[in-house]
Coordinates of C-alpha atoms in Angstrom, one line a residue:
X1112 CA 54.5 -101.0 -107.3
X1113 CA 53.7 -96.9 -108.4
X1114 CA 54.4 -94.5 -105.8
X1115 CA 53.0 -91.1 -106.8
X1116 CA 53.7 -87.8 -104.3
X1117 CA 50.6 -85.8 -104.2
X1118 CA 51.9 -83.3 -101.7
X1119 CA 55.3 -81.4 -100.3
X1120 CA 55.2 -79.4 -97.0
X1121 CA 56.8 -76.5 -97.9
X1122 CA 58.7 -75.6 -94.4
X1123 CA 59.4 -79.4 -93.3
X1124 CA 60.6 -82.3 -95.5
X1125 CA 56.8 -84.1 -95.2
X1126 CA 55.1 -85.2 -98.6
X1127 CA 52.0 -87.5 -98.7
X1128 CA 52.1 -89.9 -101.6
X1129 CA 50.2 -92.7 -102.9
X1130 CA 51.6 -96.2 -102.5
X1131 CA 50.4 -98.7 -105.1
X1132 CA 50.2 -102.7 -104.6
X1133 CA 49.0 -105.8 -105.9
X1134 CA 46.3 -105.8 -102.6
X1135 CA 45.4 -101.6 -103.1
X1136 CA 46.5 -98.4 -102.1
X1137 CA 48.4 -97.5 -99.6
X1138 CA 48.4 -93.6 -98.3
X1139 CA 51.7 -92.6 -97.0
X1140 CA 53.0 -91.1 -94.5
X1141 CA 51.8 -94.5 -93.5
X1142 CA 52.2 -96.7 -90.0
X1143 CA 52.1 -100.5 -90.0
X1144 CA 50.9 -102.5 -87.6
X1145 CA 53.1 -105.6 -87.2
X1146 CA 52.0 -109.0 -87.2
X1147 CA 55.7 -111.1 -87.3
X1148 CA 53.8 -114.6 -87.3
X1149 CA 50.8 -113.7 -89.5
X1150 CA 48.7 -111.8 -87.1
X1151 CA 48.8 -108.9 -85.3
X1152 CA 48.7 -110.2 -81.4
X1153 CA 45.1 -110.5 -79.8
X1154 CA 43.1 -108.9 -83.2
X1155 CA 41.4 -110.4 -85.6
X1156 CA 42.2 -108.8 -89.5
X1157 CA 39.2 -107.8 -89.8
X1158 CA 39.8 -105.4 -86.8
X1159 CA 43.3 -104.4 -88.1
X1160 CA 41.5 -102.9 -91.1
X1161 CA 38.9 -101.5 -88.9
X1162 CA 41.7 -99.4 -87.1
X1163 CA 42.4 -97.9 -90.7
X1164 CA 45.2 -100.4 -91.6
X1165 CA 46.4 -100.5 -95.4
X1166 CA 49.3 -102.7 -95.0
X1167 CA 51.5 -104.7 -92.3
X1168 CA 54.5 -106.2 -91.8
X1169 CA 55.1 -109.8 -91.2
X1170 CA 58.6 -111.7 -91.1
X1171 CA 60.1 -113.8 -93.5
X1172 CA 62.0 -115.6 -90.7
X1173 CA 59.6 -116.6 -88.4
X1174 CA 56.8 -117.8 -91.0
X1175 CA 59.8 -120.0 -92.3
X1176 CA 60.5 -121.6 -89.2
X1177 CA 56.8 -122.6 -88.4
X1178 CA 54.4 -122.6 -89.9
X1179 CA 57.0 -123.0 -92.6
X1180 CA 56.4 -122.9 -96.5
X1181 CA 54.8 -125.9 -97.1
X1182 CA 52.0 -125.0 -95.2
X1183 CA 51.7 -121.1 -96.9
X1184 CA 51.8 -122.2 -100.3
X1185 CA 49.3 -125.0 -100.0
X1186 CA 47.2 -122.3 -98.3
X1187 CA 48.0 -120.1 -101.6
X1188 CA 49.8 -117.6 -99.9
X1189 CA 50.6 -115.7 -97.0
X1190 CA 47.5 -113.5 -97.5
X1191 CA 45.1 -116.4 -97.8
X1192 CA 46.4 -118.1 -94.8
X1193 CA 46.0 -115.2 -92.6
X1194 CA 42.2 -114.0 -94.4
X1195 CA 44.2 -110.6 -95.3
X1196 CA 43.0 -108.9 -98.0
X1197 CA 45.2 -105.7 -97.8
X1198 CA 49.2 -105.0 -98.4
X1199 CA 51.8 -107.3 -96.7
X1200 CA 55.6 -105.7 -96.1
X1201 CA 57.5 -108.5 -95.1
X1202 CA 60.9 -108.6 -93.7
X1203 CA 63.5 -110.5 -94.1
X1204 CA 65.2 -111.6 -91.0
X1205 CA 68.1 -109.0 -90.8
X1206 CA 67.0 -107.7 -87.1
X1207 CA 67.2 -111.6 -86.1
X1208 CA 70.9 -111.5 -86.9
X1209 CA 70.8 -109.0 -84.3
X1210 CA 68.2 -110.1 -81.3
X1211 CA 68.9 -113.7 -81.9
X1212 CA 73.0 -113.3 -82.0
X1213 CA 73.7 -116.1 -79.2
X1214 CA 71.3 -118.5 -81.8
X1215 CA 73.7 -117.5 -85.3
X1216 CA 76.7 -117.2 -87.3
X1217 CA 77.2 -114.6 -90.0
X1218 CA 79.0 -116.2 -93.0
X1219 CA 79.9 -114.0 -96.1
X1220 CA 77.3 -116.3 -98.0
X1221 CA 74.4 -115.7 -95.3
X1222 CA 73.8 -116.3 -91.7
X1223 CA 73.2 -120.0 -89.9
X1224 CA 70.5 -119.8 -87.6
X1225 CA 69.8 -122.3 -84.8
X1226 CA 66.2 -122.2 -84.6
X1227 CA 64.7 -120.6 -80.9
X1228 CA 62.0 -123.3 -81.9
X1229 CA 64.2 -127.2 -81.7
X1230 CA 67.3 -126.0 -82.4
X1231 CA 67.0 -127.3 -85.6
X1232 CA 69.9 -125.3 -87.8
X1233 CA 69.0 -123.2 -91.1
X1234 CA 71.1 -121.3 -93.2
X1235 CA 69.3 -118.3 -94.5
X1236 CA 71.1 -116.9 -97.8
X1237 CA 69.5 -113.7 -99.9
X1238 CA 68.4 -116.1 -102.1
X1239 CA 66.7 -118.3 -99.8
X1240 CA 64.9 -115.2 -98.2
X1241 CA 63.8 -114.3 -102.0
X1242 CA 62.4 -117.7 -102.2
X1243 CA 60.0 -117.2 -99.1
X1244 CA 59.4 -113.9 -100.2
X1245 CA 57.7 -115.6 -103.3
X1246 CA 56.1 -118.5 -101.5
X1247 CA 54.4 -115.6 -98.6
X1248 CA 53.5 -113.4 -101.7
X1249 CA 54.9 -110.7 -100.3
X1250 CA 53.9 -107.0 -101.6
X1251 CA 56.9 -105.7 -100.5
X1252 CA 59.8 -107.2 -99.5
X1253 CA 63.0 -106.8 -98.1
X1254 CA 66.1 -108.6 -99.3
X1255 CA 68.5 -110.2 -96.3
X1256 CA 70.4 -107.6 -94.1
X1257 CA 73.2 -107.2 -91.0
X1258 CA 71.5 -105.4 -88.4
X1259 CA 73.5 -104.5 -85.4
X1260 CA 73.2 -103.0 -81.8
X1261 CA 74.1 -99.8 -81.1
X1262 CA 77.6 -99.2 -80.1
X1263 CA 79.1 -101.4 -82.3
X1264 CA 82.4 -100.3 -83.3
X1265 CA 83.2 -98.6 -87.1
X1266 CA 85.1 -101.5 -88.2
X1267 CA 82.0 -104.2 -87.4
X1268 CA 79.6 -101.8 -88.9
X1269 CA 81.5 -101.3 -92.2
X1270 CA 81.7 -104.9 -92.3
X1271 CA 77.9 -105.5 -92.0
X1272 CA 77.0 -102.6 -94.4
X1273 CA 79.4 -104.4 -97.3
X1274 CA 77.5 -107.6 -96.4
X1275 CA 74.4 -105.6 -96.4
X1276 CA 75.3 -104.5 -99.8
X1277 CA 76.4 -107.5 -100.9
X1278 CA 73.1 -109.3 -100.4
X1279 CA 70.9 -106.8 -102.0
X1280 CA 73.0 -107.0 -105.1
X1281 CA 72.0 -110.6 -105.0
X1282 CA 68.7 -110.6 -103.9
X1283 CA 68.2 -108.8 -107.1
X1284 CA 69.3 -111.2 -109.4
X1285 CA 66.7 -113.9 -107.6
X1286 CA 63.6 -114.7 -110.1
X1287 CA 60.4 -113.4 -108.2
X1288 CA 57.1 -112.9 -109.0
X1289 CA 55.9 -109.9 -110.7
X1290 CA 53.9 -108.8 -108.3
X1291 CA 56.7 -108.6 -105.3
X1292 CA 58.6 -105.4 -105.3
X1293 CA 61.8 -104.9 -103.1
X1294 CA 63.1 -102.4 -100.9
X1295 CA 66.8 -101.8 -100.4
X1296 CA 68.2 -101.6 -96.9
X1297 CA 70.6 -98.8 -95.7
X1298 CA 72.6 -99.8 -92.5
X1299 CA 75.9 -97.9 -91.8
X1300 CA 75.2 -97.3 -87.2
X1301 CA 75.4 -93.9 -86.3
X1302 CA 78.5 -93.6 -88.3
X1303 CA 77.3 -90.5 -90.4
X1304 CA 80.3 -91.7 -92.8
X1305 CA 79.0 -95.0 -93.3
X1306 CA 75.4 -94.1 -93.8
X1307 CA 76.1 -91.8 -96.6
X1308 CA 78.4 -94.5 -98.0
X1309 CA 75.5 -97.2 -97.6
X1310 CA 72.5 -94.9 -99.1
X1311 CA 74.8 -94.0 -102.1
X1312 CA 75.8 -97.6 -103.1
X1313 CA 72.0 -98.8 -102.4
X1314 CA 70.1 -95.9 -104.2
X1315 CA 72.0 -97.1 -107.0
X1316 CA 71.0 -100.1 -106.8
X1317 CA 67.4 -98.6 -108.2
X1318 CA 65.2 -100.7 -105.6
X1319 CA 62.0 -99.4 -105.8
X1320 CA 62.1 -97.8 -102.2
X1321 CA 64.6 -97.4 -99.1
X1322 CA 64.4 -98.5 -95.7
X1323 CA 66.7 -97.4 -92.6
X1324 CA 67.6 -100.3 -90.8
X1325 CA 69.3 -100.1 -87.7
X1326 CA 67.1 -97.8 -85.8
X1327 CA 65.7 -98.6 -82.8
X1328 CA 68.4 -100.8 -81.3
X1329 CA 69.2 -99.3 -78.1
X1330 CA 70.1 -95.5 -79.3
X1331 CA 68.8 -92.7 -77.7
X1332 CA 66.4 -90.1 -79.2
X1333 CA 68.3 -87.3 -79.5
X1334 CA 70.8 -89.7 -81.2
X1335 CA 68.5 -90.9 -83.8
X1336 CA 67.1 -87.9 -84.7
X1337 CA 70.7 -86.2 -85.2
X1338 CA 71.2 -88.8 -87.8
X1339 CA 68.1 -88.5 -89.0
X1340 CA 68.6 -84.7 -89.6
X1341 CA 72.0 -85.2 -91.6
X1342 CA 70.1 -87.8 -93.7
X1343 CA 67.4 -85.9 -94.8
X1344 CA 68.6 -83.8 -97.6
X1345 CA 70.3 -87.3 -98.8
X1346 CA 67.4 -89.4 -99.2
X1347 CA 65.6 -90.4 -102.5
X1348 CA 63.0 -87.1 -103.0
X1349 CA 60.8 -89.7 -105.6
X1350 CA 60.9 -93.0 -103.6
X1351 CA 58.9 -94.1 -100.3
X1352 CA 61.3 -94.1 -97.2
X1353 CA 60.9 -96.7 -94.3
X1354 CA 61.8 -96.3 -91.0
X1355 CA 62.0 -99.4 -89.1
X1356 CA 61.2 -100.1 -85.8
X1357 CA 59.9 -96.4 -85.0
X1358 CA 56.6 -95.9 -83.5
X1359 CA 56.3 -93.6 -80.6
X1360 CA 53.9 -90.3 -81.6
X1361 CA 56.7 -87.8 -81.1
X1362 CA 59.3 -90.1 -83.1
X1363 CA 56.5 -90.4 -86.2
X1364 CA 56.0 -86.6 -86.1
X1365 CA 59.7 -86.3 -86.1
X1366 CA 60.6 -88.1 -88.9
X1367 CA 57.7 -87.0 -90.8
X1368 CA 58.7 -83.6 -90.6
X1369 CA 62.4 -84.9 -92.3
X1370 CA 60.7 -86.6 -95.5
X1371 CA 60.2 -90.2 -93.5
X1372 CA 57.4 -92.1 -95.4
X1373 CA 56.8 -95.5 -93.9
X1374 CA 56.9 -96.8 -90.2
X1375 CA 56.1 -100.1 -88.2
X1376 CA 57.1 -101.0 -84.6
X1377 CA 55.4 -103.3 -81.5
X1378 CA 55.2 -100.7 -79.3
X1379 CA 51.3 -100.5 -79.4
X1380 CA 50.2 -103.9 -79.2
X1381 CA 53.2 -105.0 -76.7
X1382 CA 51.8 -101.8 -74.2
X1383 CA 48.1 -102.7 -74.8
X1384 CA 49.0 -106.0 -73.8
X1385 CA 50.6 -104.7 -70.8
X1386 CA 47.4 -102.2 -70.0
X1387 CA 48.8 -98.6 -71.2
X1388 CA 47.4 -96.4 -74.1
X1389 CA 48.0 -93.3 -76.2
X1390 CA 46.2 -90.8 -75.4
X1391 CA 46.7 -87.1 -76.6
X1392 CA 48.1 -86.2 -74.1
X1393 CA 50.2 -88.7 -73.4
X1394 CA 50.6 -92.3 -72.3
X1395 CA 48.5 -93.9 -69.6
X1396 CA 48.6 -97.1 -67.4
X1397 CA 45.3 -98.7 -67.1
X1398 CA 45.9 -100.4 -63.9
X1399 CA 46.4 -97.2 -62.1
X1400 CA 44.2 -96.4 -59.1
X1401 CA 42.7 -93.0 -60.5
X1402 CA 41.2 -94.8 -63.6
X1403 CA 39.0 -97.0 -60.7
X1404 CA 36.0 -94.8 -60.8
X1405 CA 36.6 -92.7 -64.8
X1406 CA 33.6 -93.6 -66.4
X1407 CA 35.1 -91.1 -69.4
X1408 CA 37.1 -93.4 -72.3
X1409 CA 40.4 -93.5 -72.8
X1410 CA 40.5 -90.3 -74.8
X1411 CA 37.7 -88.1 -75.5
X1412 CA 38.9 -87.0 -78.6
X1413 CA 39.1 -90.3 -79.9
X1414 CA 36.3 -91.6 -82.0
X1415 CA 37.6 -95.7 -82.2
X1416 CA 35.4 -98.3 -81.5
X1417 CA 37.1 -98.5 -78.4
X1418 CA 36.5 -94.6 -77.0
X1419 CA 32.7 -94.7 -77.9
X1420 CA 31.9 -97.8 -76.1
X1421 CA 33.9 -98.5 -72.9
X1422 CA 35.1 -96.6 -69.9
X1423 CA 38.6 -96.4 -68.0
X1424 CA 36.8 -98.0 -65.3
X1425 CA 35.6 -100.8 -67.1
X1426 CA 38.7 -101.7 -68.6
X1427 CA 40.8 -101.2 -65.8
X1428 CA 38.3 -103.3 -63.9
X1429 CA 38.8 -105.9 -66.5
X1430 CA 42.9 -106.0 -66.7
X1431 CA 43.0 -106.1 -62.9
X1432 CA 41.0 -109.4 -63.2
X1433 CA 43.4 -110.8 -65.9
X1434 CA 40.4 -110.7 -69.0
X1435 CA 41.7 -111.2 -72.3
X1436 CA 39.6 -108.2 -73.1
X1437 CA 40.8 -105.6 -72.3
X1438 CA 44.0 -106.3 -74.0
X1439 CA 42.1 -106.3 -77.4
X1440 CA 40.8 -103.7 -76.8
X1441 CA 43.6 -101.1 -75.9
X1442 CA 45.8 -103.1 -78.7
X1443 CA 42.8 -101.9 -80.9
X1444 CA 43.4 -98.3 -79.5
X1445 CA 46.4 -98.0 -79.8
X1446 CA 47.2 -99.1 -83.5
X1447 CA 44.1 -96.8 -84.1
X1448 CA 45.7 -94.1 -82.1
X1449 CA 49.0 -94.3 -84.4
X1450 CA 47.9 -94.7 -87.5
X1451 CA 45.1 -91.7 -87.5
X1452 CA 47.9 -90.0 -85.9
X1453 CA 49.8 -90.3 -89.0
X1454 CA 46.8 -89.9 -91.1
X1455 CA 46.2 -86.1 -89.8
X1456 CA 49.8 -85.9 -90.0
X1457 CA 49.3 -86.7 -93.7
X1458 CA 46.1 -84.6 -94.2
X1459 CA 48.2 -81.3 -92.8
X1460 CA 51.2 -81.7 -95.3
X1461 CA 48.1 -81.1 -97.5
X1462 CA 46.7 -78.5 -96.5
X1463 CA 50.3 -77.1 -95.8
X1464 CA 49.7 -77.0 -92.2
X1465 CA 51.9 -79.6 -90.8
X1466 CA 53.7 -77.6 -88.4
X1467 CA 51.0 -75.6 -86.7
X1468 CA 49.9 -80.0 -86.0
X1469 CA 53.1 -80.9 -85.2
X1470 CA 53.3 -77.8 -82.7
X1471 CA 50.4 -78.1 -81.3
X1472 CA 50.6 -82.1 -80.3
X1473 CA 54.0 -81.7 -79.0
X1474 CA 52.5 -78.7 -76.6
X1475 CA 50.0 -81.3 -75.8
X1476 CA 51.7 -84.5 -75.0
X1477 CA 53.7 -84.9 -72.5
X1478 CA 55.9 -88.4 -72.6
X1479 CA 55.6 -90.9 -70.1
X1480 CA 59.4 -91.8 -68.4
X1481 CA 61.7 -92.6 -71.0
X1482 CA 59.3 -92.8 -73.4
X1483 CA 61.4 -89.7 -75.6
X1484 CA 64.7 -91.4 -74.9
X1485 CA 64.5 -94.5 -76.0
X1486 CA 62.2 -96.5 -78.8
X1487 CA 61.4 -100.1 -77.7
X1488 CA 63.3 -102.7 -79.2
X1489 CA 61.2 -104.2 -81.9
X1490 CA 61.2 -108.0 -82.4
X1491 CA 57.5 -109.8 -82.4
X1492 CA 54.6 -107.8 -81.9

């Protein structure tokens, strides 16, 4: 993997780079559609790259679990199996440790898992992860982790971060295929201490790119974006930076705007399945009563597949009746929405207008209820 940065904003932290894989090029600042179990919920690939998609994530955990590596590796590969032809991130099972905490037990060696499946116990060490990295052939990948809820006290989180560390060290030393690249993981809570302490150690680790993990775990906005702020002039300037679990419009500007590069969460294919959609001015529900008779599309400034072809009406008429289509079809909008979002986010770093954008959408949109306070908790898309 080559990462190349083509441009800096000069008044905000945002650079637009050039990510290069085994499966093409990805453009960064960059969001990832997530498809935990091999497929993005209700769309075909080919639909995921229709929406603009260069790359998305998948988990190591799950795919292990069922429809385990057997399976993947007769198939030749995660990518194969699946019919995707572009960049897979996968990760590793590390935000498991913390949604699944009533189903494991963190050892210093790894964490045993009693499968949500039979019950059936697996112990998932960073070498075993490595190993399903290489069987999924994974473009990216990200070695084991401790992820843990917010709140947690400063003596469980410096625990998990010298786990954390402890892991990558070894995930390191694991024989993998050229081709698979790894990522280091930067935990530390909203202990500012601890973060520092974790990106230090990590970055000097060389990996070749960073992801902040333990985001999106039950903080509030304000709180993530005050750590995000005392991070910035810390991070790697030449690496890609991944934020995960962050995908709300105002969070991607955000952390844009403090030198974030990557990004994946659920949040629009879990609220197209439950009938709402970006718009740009803000969120809507499909169901409500004033969409009964709105011939217009979802957002007239949107040129998806979606906008051009099909009316509020008709999809709201659709999801009150309990079709499967219309939750294709705002899931379709709504990863659209995000990633050309990000895309003209990218372009105005460019052009050296990124904060006349970023202005002018937060004038715009207005957030639905606690939309700005709190990020969805990520776990399968």
């Amino acid at each position: 993997m080559n990462y190349k940065i083509i441009a800096r904003n000069k008044e905000y932290k945002g650079k637009a780079g050039l990510l290069y894989t085994r499966h093409g090029v990805v453009k960064t600042p960059v969001f990832m559609p997530v498809g935990t179990l091999g497929t993005v919920k209700t769309l075909t690939p080919e639909e995921v790259s229709s929406a603009g998609a260069d790359i998305i994530l998948s988990n190591a955990y799950h795919l292990y679990l069922r429809p385990g590596l057997d399976l993947i590796e007769k198939a030749g590969g995660l990518h194969k199996l699946m019919n995707w032809k572009k960049s897979l991130l996968v990760d590793s099972g590390g935000f498991q440790v913390m949604s699944l905490n009533s189903l494991r037990r963190i050892k210093e060696d790894g964490v045993i898992f009693k499968s949500h499946l039979d019950g059936s116990e697996h112990f998932f060490t960073p070498e075993l992860v490595m190993k399903i990295h290489k069987a999924l052939g994974s473009d990216i990948a990200m070695p084991l982790d401790v992820c843990l809820p917010e709140g947690s006290s400063y003596e469980e989180t410096e625990k998990a971060l010298n786990q954390t560390y402890n892991w990558a060290e070894r995930s390191l030393t694991c024989e993998l295929v050229p081709s698979t690249d790894i990522f280091g993981i930067v935990q530390g809570g909203f202990y500012l201490p601890l973060r520092l302490q974790s990106l230090k150690i990590t970055e000097e680790l060389d990996f070749k790119g960073l992801a902040l993990g333990g985001f999106s775990v039950g903080e509030s906005k304000a709180k993530m974006y005050l750590l995000l702020s005392e991070l910035q002039e810390h991070l790697p300037a030449d690496k890609p930076v991944y934020l995960m679990g962050v995908g709300s419009p105002l969070s991607l500007l955000k952390a844009i705007s403090l030198g974030i590069d990557m990004f994946d969460s659920v949040l629009p294919t879990r609220l197209g399945r439950n009938g709402d959609a970006f718009t740009r001015i803000g969120r809507i529900s499909i169901s409500n009563a004033i969409h009964k008779d709105d011939l217009s599309p979802i957002d007239s400034s949107c040129t998806c597949y979606v906008c051009r072809n099909y009316s509020r009406a008709y999809l709201r008429y659709l999801f009150l009746s309990r079709e499967i289509l219309p939750l294709r079809l705002l899931t379709y909008h709504n990863i659209y929405f995000l990633i050309h979002l990000v895309e003209r986010a990218r372009q105005a770093i460019i052009d050296n207008s990124f904060g006349n954008f970023w202005k002018n959408f937060q004038e715009a949109y207005s957030p639905k209820g606690k939309e700005e306070e709190q990020e969805d908790c990520n776990n399968a898309g």
